[in-house]
mmCIF file of C-alpha atoms in Angstrom:
data_model
loop_
_atom_site.group_PDB
_atom_site.id
_atom_site.type_symbol
_atom_site.label_atom_id
_atom_site.label_comp_id
_atom_site.label_asym_id
_atom_site.label_seq_id
_atom_site.Cartn_x
_atom_site.Cartn_y
_atom_site.Cartn_z
ATOM 1 C CA MET A 757 -21.820 5.484 8.942
ATOM 2 C CA VAL A 758 -20.290 6.755 11.881
ATOM 3 C CA ILE A 759 -20.076 3.688 13.523
ATOM 4 C CA GLU A 760 -18.419 2.078 10.708
ATOM 5 C CA ASP A 761 -15.987 4.884 10.056
ATOM 6 C CA PHE A 762 -15.200 4.846 13.623
ATOM 7 C CA GLN A 763 -14.435 1.078 13.250
ATOM 8 C CA LYS A 764 -12.235 1.537 10.086
ATOM 9 C CA VAL A 765 -10.337 3.856 11.878
ATOM 10 C CA TYR A 766 -9.592 1.983 14.965
ATOM 11 C CA GLU A 767 -8.620 -0.806 12.250
ATOM 12 C CA LEU A 768 -6.071 1.139 10.797
ATOM 13 C CA ALA A 769 -4.592 2.753 13.923
ATOM 14 C CA THR A 770 -3.767 -0.687 15.585
ATOM 15 C CA SER A 771 -2.373 -1.790 12.080
ATOM 16 C CA TYR A 772 -0.322 0.843 12.101
ATOM 17 C CA ILE A 773 1.509 0.780 15.536
ATOM 18 C CA GLY A 774 1.796 -2.349 14.849
ATOM 19 C CA ASN A 775 2.863 -4.835 18.127
ATOM 20 C CA GLY A 776 2.473 -1.134 20.282
ATOM 21 C CA ARG A 777 5.578 -0.939 22.107
ATOM 22 C CA TYR A 778 7.018 2.298 20.599
ATOM 23 C CA PHE A 779 3.903 3.783 20.974
ATOM 24 C CA VAL A 780 2.636 3.191 25.010
ATOM 25 C CA PHE A 781 6.510 4.160 24.735
ATOM 26 C CA ALA A 782 5.211 7.385 23.053
ATOM 27 C CA VAL A 783 1.875 7.838 24.873
ATOM 28 C CA ALA A 784 4.047 7.351 28.385
ATOM 29 C CA SER A 785 6.496 9.939 27.052
ATOM 30 C CA LEU A 786 3.847 12.676 26.796
ATOM 31 C CA LEU A 787 2.496 11.880 30.269
ATOM 32 C CA PHE A 788 5.976 12.065 31.440
ATOM 33 C CA LEU A 789 6.402 15.827 29.928
ATOM 34 C CA PHE A 790 2.962 16.591 30.671
ATOM 35 C CA VAL A 791 3.516 16.046 34.208
ATOM 36 C CA THR A 792 7.380 17.315 34.547
ATOM 37 C CA SER A 793 7.009 20.529 32.590
ATOM 38 C CA LYS A 794 4.235 23.034 32.076
ATOM 39 C CA LYS A 795 6.420 24.805 29.229
ATOM 40 C CA SER A 796 5.812 21.893 27.060
ATOM 41 C CA ARG A 797 2.062 21.586 27.180
ATOM 42 C CA PRO A 798 1.189 24.567 24.974
ATOM 43 C CA ARG A 799 4.508 23.877 22.866
ATOM 44 C CA ILE A 800 3.972 20.162 22.766
ATOM 45 C CA ILE A 801 1.211 18.089 24.646
ATOM 46 C CA TYR A 802 -1.615 20.347 23.411
ATOM 47 C CA PRO A 803 -0.666 20.276 19.639
ATOM 48 C CA ILE A 804 -0.200 16.419 19.877
ATOM 49 C CA LEU A 805 -3.376 16.076 21.145
ATOM 50 C CA VAL A 806 -5.673 17.854 18.584
ATOM 51 C CA ILE A 807 -3.146 15.887 16.311
ATOM 52 C CA LEU A 808 -4.790 12.731 17.600
ATOM 53 C CA VAL A 809 -8.312 13.754 17.332
ATOM 54 C CA VAL A 810 -8.168 15.170 14.089
ATOM 55 C CA ILE A 811 -6.780 11.918 12.840
ATOM 56 C CA GLY A 812 -8.730 9.874 14.800
ATOM 57 C CA THR A 813 -11.808 11.780 13.589
ATOM 58 C CA PRO A 814 -14.215 8.991 12.065
ATOM 59 C CA TRP A 815 -16.663 12.377 9.976
ATOM 60 C CA LEU A 816 -13.105 13.250 8.863
ATOM 61 C CA TYR A 817 -11.846 9.962 7.518
ATOM 62 C CA HIS A 818 -14.975 10.025 5.522
ATOM 63 C CA TYR A 819 -15.482 12.943 4.057
ATOM 64 C CA VAL A 820 -11.924 14.512 4.012
ATOM 65 C CA PHE A 821 -9.217 12.245 4.251
ATOM 66 C CA ASN A 822 -8.062 10.015 1.148
ATOM 67 C CA ARG A 823 -9.085 6.346 2.284
ATOM 68 C CA ASP A 824 -6.570 4.650 0.588
ATOM 69 C CA ALA A 825 -3.844 6.266 1.929
ATOM 70 C CA TYR A 826 -5.472 7.380 5.801
ATOM 71 C CA TRP A 827 -2.946 5.009 7.489
ATOM 72 C CA ARG A 828 -0.447 7.857 6.114
ATOM 73 C CA THR A 829 -1.975 10.589 8.542
ATOM 74 C CA PHE A 830 -0.314 8.340 11.693
ATOM 75 C CA TRP A 831 2.978 9.857 10.521
ATOM 76 C CA MET A 832 1.796 12.923 12.058
ATOM 77 C CA PHE A 833 2.192 11.523 15.541
ATOM 78 C CA PRO A 834 5.394 12.151 16.242
ATOM 79 C CA GLY A 835 5.941 9.340 18.735
ATOM 80 C CA SER A 836 10.203 9.339 17.989
ATOM 81 C CA ILE A 837 10.166 12.860 18.714
ATOM 82 C CA LEU A 838 8.912 12.115 21.957
ATOM 83 C CA ILE A 839 10.877 9.679 22.985
ATOM 84 C CA ALA A 840 13.588 11.250 22.260
ATOM 85 C CA LEU A 841 12.402 14.347 24.469
ATOM 86 C CA PHE A 842 11.879 11.961 26.930
ATOM 87 C CA CYS A 843 14.881 10.573 27.437
ATOM 88 C CA VAL A 844 17.262 13.747 26.961
ATOM 89 C CA ARG A 845 14.640 14.853 29.760
ATOM 90 C CA LEU A 846 15.399 11.660 31.984
ATOM 91 C CA ILE A 847 18.892 12.136 31.391
ATOM 92 C CA GLN A 848 19.225 15.582 31.976
ATOM 93 C CA LEU A 849 17.349 15.121 35.680
ATOM 94 C CA CYS A 850 20.401 12.817 36.282
ATOM 95 C CA GLY A 851 23.284 14.310 39.274
ATOM 96 C CA ASN A 852 26.690 13.393 37.677
ATOM 97 C CA VAL A 853 28.153 12.561 34.483
ATOM 98 C CA PRO A 854 28.446 8.335 35.820
ATOM 99 C CA GLU A 855 24.130 8.315 36.238
ATOM 100 C CA ARG A 856 24.412 10.214 32.781
ATOM 101 C CA VAL A 857 26.732 7.672 31.063
ATOM 102 C CA GLY A 858 24.188 5.160 33.436
ATOM 103 C CA MET A 859 20.997 6.021 32.050
ATOM 104 C CA THR A 860 22.265 6.751 28.504
ATOM 105 C CA VAL A 861 23.171 2.763 28.368
ATOM 106 C CA VAL A 862 19.789 1.848 29.909
ATOM 107 C CA LEU A 863 17.709 3.564 27.806
ATOM 108 C CA LEU A 864 19.196 2.623 24.338
ATOM 109 C CA LEU A 865 19.137 -0.754 25.597
ATOM 110 C CA LEU A 866 15.517 -0.389 26.440
ATOM 111 C CA LEU A 867 15.346 1.408 23.238
ATOM 112 C CA LEU A 868 16.912 -1.785 21.292
ATOM 113 C CA PHE A 869 14.642 -4.586 22.855
ATOM 114 C CA VAL A 870 11.680 -2.840 23.168
ATOM 115 C CA GLY A 871 11.462 -2.405 19.222
ATOM 116 C CA THR A 872 11.533 -5.103 16.514
ATOM 117 C CA ASN A 873 13.467 -6.311 13.511
ATOM 118 C CA ILE A 874 11.553 -4.471 10.674
ATOM 119 C CA TYR A 875 11.897 -7.382 8.292
ATOM 120 C CA SER A 876 10.859 -10.210 10.955
ATOM 121 C CA ALA A 877 7.728 -7.721 12.370
ATOM 122 C CA GLU A 878 3.990 -8.738 11.267
ATOM 123 C CA ARG A 879 0.724 -6.584 11.685
ATOM 124 C CA THR A 880 -2.839 -7.902 11.955
ATOM 125 C CA ARG A 881 -5.006 -7.277 9.194
ATOM 126 C CA PRO A 882 -8.720 -6.336 9.776
ATOM 127 C CA ASN A 883 -9.815 -9.960 9.397
ATOM 128 C CA GLY A 884 -7.775 -11.329 12.199
ATOM 129 C CA THR A 885 -4.558 -12.683 9.854
ATOM 130 C CA LYS A 886 -1.008 -12.007 10.180
ATOM 131 C CA GLU A 887 1.111 -10.280 7.405
ATOM 132 C CA SER A 888 4.906 -9.080 7.407
ATOM 133 C CA ILE A 889 5.149 -5.458 7.229
ATOM 134 C CA LEU A 890 8.377 -5.448 4.963
ATOM 135 C CA THR A 891 10.096 -8.180 2.938
ATOM 136 C CA LYS A 892 13.771 -7.873 1.687
ATOM 137 C CA ALA A 893 14.287 -7.171 -1.853
ATOM 138 C CA THR A 894 16.047 -9.397 -3.577
ATOM 139 C CA ASN A 895 16.535 -7.412 -7.173
ATOM 140 C CA PRO A 896 17.740 -4.233 -7.712
ATOM 141 C CA GLU A 897 14.635 -3.006 -8.792
ATOM 142 C CA LYS A 898 13.146 -3.485 -5.536
ATOM 143 C CA VAL A 899 10.016 -5.997 -6.783
ATOM 144 C CA SER A 900 8.709 -8.886 -5.736
ATOM 145 C CA LYS A 901 10.183 -11.774 -7.555
ATOM 146 C CA GLY A 902 6.937 -12.836 -8.937
ATOM 147 C CA ALA A 903 6.486 -9.336 -10.554
ATOM 148 C CA LYS A 904 9.906 -9.520 -11.569
ATOM 149 C CA GLN A 905 9.070 -12.891 -13.745
ATOM 150 C CA VAL A 906 6.152 -11.624 -14.930
ATOM 151 C CA ALA A 907 7.669 -8.717 -16.342
ATOM 152 C CA ASP A 908 10.635 -10.410 -17.773
ATOM 153 C CA LEU A 909 8.192 -12.337 -19.918
ATOM 154 C CA LEU A 910 6.612 -9.553 -21.285
ATOM 155 C CA LEU A 911 9.433 -7.773 -22.302
ATOM 156 C CA THR A 912 11.314 -10.633 -24.114
ATOM 157 C CA LEU A 913 7.403 -10.398 -26.451
ATOM 158 C CA GLU A 914 7.447 -6.637 -27.033
ATOM 159 C CA ASP A 915 9.293 -3.961 -26.615
ATOM 160 C CA ASN A 916 6.463 -1.637 -25.049
ATOM 161 C CA PRO A 917 3.926 -4.289 -23.773
ATOM 162 C CA LYS A 918 0.695 -3.311 -23.612
ATOM 163 C CA VAL A 919 -0.580 -4.739 -20.289
ATOM 164 C CA VAL A 920 -3.862 -5.269 -18.592
ATOM 165 C CA SER A 921 -2.823 -6.548 -15.251
ATOM 166 C CA ARG A 922 -4.846 -7.640 -11.984
ATOM 167 C CA MET A 923 -3.894 -5.490 -9.259
ATOM 168 C CA LYS A 924 -1.459 -7.711 -7.950
ATOM 169 C CA TYR A 925 1.065 -6.102 -10.462
ATOM 170 C CA ILE A 926 -0.244 -2.304 -10.717
ATOM 171 C CA TYR A 927 2.193 -1.012 -8.735
ATOM 172 C CA GLU A 928 5.588 -3.239 -9.378
ATOM 173 C CA LEU A 929 5.271 -4.004 -13.200
ATOM 174 C CA ARG A 930 5.835 -0.099 -13.909
ATOM 175 C CA GLN A 931 8.562 0.194 -11.203
ATOM 176 C CA TYR A 932 10.344 -2.859 -12.356
ATOM 177 C CA SER A 933 10.175 -0.847 -16.030
ATOM 178 C CA SER A 934 8.848 2.442 -17.675
ATOM 179 C CA LYS A 935 8.468 0.189 -21.010
ATOM 180 C CA ILE A 936 5.693 -1.494 -19.828
ATOM 181 C CA GLU A 937 2.308 0.537 -20.248
ATOM 182 C CA LEU A 938 -0.483 -0.222 -17.872
ATOM 183 C CA TYR A 939 -3.826 0.499 -18.756
ATOM 184 C CA TYR A 940 -3.958 2.390 -15.371
ATOM 185 C CA GLY A 941 -1.309 2.600 -12.293
ATOM 186 C CA ARG A 942 1.375 4.559 -11.303
ATOM 187 C CA ASP A 943 5.330 5.282 -11.966
ATOM 188 C CA ILE A 944 7.701 7.527 -10.253
ATOM 189 C CA GLU A 945 6.140 10.959 -10.508
ATOM 190 C CA GLY A 946 2.203 9.189 -9.770
ATOM 191 C CA PHE A 947 -0.720 7.684 -11.466
ATOM 192 C CA ILE A 948 -0.206 7.247 -14.962
ATOM 193 C CA ILE A 949 -3.488 6.576 -16.104
ATOM 194 C CA PRO A 950 -6.080 7.335 -13.032
ATOM 195 C CA VAL A 951 -9.214 5.158 -13.025
ATOM 196 C CA THR A 952 -11.442 8.708 -12.840
ATOM 197 C CA ASP A 953 -14.815 7.308 -14.625
ATOM 198 C CA LYS A 954 -15.990 5.020 -12.277
ATOM 199 C CA LYS A 955 -18.464 3.618 -15.472
ATOM 200 C CA GLY A 956 -15.363 3.805 -17.698
ATOM 201 C CA TRP A 957 -13.841 0.732 -19.348
ATOM 202 C CA ARG A 958 -11.174 0.936 -17.317
ATOM 203 C CA ALA A 959 -13.194 0.240 -13.955
ATOM 204 C CA GLN A 960 -15.437 -1.906 -15.604
ATOM 205 C CA ILE A 961 -11.977 -4.647 -15.971
ATOM 206 C CA ARG A 962 -10.718 -3.430 -12.630
ATOM 207 C CA LYS A 963 -13.453 -4.619 -11.244
ATOM 208 C CA GLN A 964 -14.032 -7.508 -12.908
ATOM 209 C CA ILE A 965 -10.328 -9.171 -13.361
ATOM 210 C CA GLU A 966 -10.783 -8.965 -10.069
ATOM 211 C CA SER A 967 -13.988 -10.874 -9.674
ATOM 212 C CA SER A 968 -14.340 -14.454 -8.258
ATOM 213 C CA SER A 969 -16.617 -14.671 -11.210
ATOM 214 C CA PRO A 970 -14.741 -12.163 -14.007
ATOM 215 C CA ASN A 971 -16.764 -11.416 -17.190
ATOM 216 C CA TYR A 972 -13.707 -12.680 -19.647
ATOM 217 C CA ASN A 973 -15.475 -12.117 -22.635
ATOM 218 C CA ARG A 974 -15.553 -7.965 -21.478
ATOM 219 C CA ILE A 975 -12.429 -8.069 -20.640
ATOM 220 C CA MET A 976 -10.730 -9.485 -24.002
ATOM 221 C CA ARG A 977 -13.474 -7.090 -25.736
ATOM 222 C CA MET A 978 -12.164 -4.512 -24.016
ATOM 223 C CA SER A 979 -8.802 -4.804 -24.208
ATOM 224 C CA ASP A 980 -8.716 -5.896 -27.798
ATOM 225 C CA ASP A 981 -10.272 -2.848 -28.456
ATOM 226 C CA ALA A 982 -8.231 -0.402 -26.673
ATOM 227 C CA GLY A 983 -5.155 -2.828 -28.218
ATOM 228 C CA TYR A 984 -3.647 -3.963 -25.125
ATOM 229 C CA ASN A 985 -1.710 -7.069 -26.628
ATOM 230 C CA PHE A 986 -1.313 -8.086 -22.115
ATOM 231 C CA VAL A 987 -3.984 -9.761 -20.059
ATOM 232 C CA ILE A 988 -3.001 -10.980 -16.478
ATOM 233 C CA THR A 989 -5.522 -12.661 -14.400
ATOM 234 C CA SER A 990 -5.532 -14.643 -11.829
ATOM 235 C CA SER A 991 -4.732 -18.268 -12.627
ATOM 236 C CA THR A 992 -7.257 -19.969 -10.620
ATOM 237 C CA TYR A 993 -9.956 -18.349 -13.110
ATOM 238 C CA ARG A 994 -9.028 -19.478 -16.358
ATOM 239 C CA VAL A 995 -10.315 -18.000 -19.421
ATOM 240 C CA ASP A 996 -11.872 -20.510 -21.897
ATOM 241 C CA GLU A 997 -10.242 -21.057 -24.801
ATOM 242 C CA GLU A 998 -13.707 -20.299 -26.813
ATOM 243 C CA ILE A 999 -13.185 -16.516 -25.600
ATOM 244 C CA LEU A 1000 -9.425 -16.223 -26.536
ATOM 245 C CA ASP A 1001 -10.331 -18.220 -29.934
ATOM 246 C CA ARG A 1002 -12.447 -15.231 -30.561
ATOM 247 C CA TYR A 1003 -10.596 -12.356 -29.721
ATOM 248 C CA GLY A 1004 -6.880 -13.995 -30.717
ATOM 249 C CA TYR A 1005 -5.267 -14.537 -28.013
ATOM 250 C CA ARG A 1006 -3.664 -16.856 -25.984
ATOM 251 C CA GLU A 1007 -2.633 -18.236 -23.154
ATOM 252 C CA ILE A 1008 1.543 -17.928 -22.842
ATOM 253 C CA ALA A 1009 2.857 -18.974 -19.137
ATOM 254 C CA ILE A 1010 1.479 -19.785 -15.667
ATOM 255 C CA LEU A 1011 3.751 -17.520 -13.122
ATOM 256 C CA ASP A 1012 3.276 -16.626 -9.520
ATOM 257 C CA ASP A 1013 -0.443 -17.825 -9.591
ATOM 258 C CA SER A 1014 -1.313 -15.681 -12.177
ATOM 259 C CA ALA A 1015 -1.918 -16.450 -16.031
ATOM 260 C CA VAL A 1016 -0.445 -14.325 -18.660
ATOM 261 C CA TYR A 1017 -2.530 -14.047 -22.069
ATOM 262 C CA TYR A 1018 -0.526 -12.144 -25.499
ATOM 263 C CA LYS A 1019 -2.097 -11.383 -29.023
ATOM 264 C CA GLU A 1020 0.593 -10.104 -31.239
ATOM 265 C CA ASN A 1021 -1.332 -7.253 -32.859
ATOM 266 C CA PRO A 1022 -4.552 -6.131 -31.203
ATOM 267 C CA GLU A 1023 -7.465 -4.665 -32.752
ATOM 268 C CA GLY A 1024 -6.862 -0.928 -31.221
ATOM 269 C CA SER A 1025 -4.671 1.558 -31.220
ATOM 270 C CA THR A 1026 -6.272 4.119 -29.736
ATOM 271 C CA GLY A 1027 -6.023 3.349 -26.522
ATOM 272 C CA GLU A 1028 -9.858 3.672 -25.826
ATOM 273 C CA ALA A 1029 -12.139 0.604 -25.045
ATOM 274 C CA LEU A 1030 -15.764 0.505 -26.330
ATOM 275 C CA GLY A 1031 -18.196 0.496 -22.874
#
């Protein structure tokens, strides 16, 4: 288990670091400060080393940190501060004003070309494939085009659509409109409905709907029992017409590689489904 946790820590660290150039710059700055300033060691160097040890410890990753948000612990490494201190220290070592101006220009150019445009930058996933770190938003709600299309469809049919959705839209639908009620997910203040019971119906639906062989009979029954009038699944795994007829849902659209199913008046109204 420790080896697996250490491997995961390494994968997440490399994913966070990206191309690694700023990280290398920050580490070089750390070494420079360690060598040139004894006063900085107890104030800056040693605390940073302790932080690196803490966030990189597999045991803490497994038992202490929230593993879903573990990558955020790397924010504790003050790379930008180290680089800034290094640059200021290097400029201070220059003997006169022209040298300081020249050094400032050199460092600014170095920082400019070491970095990468955030919209063209990529990171490596644990499986070796590449993915963009950020994409430019094309709408004021800052959601993907597909999520906007799906949300608009839901809101044209219901004022307050109750939605069982695949993970793909769990965050963006609520971000687009607070009128959309998800079976679990988050809004601006955090999770509106957390999946706390691993054996509860919400957890069962989440597991099934992301499966390559989903039990749609169970998904549709529980969604209907809980009063959810929309079910969004992958379009790769469509729901059989027989199951749709059994529970009164109908397929209304294929959008963004997703199939959207709708029932105007679901059976349930209390928000609780049978297990």
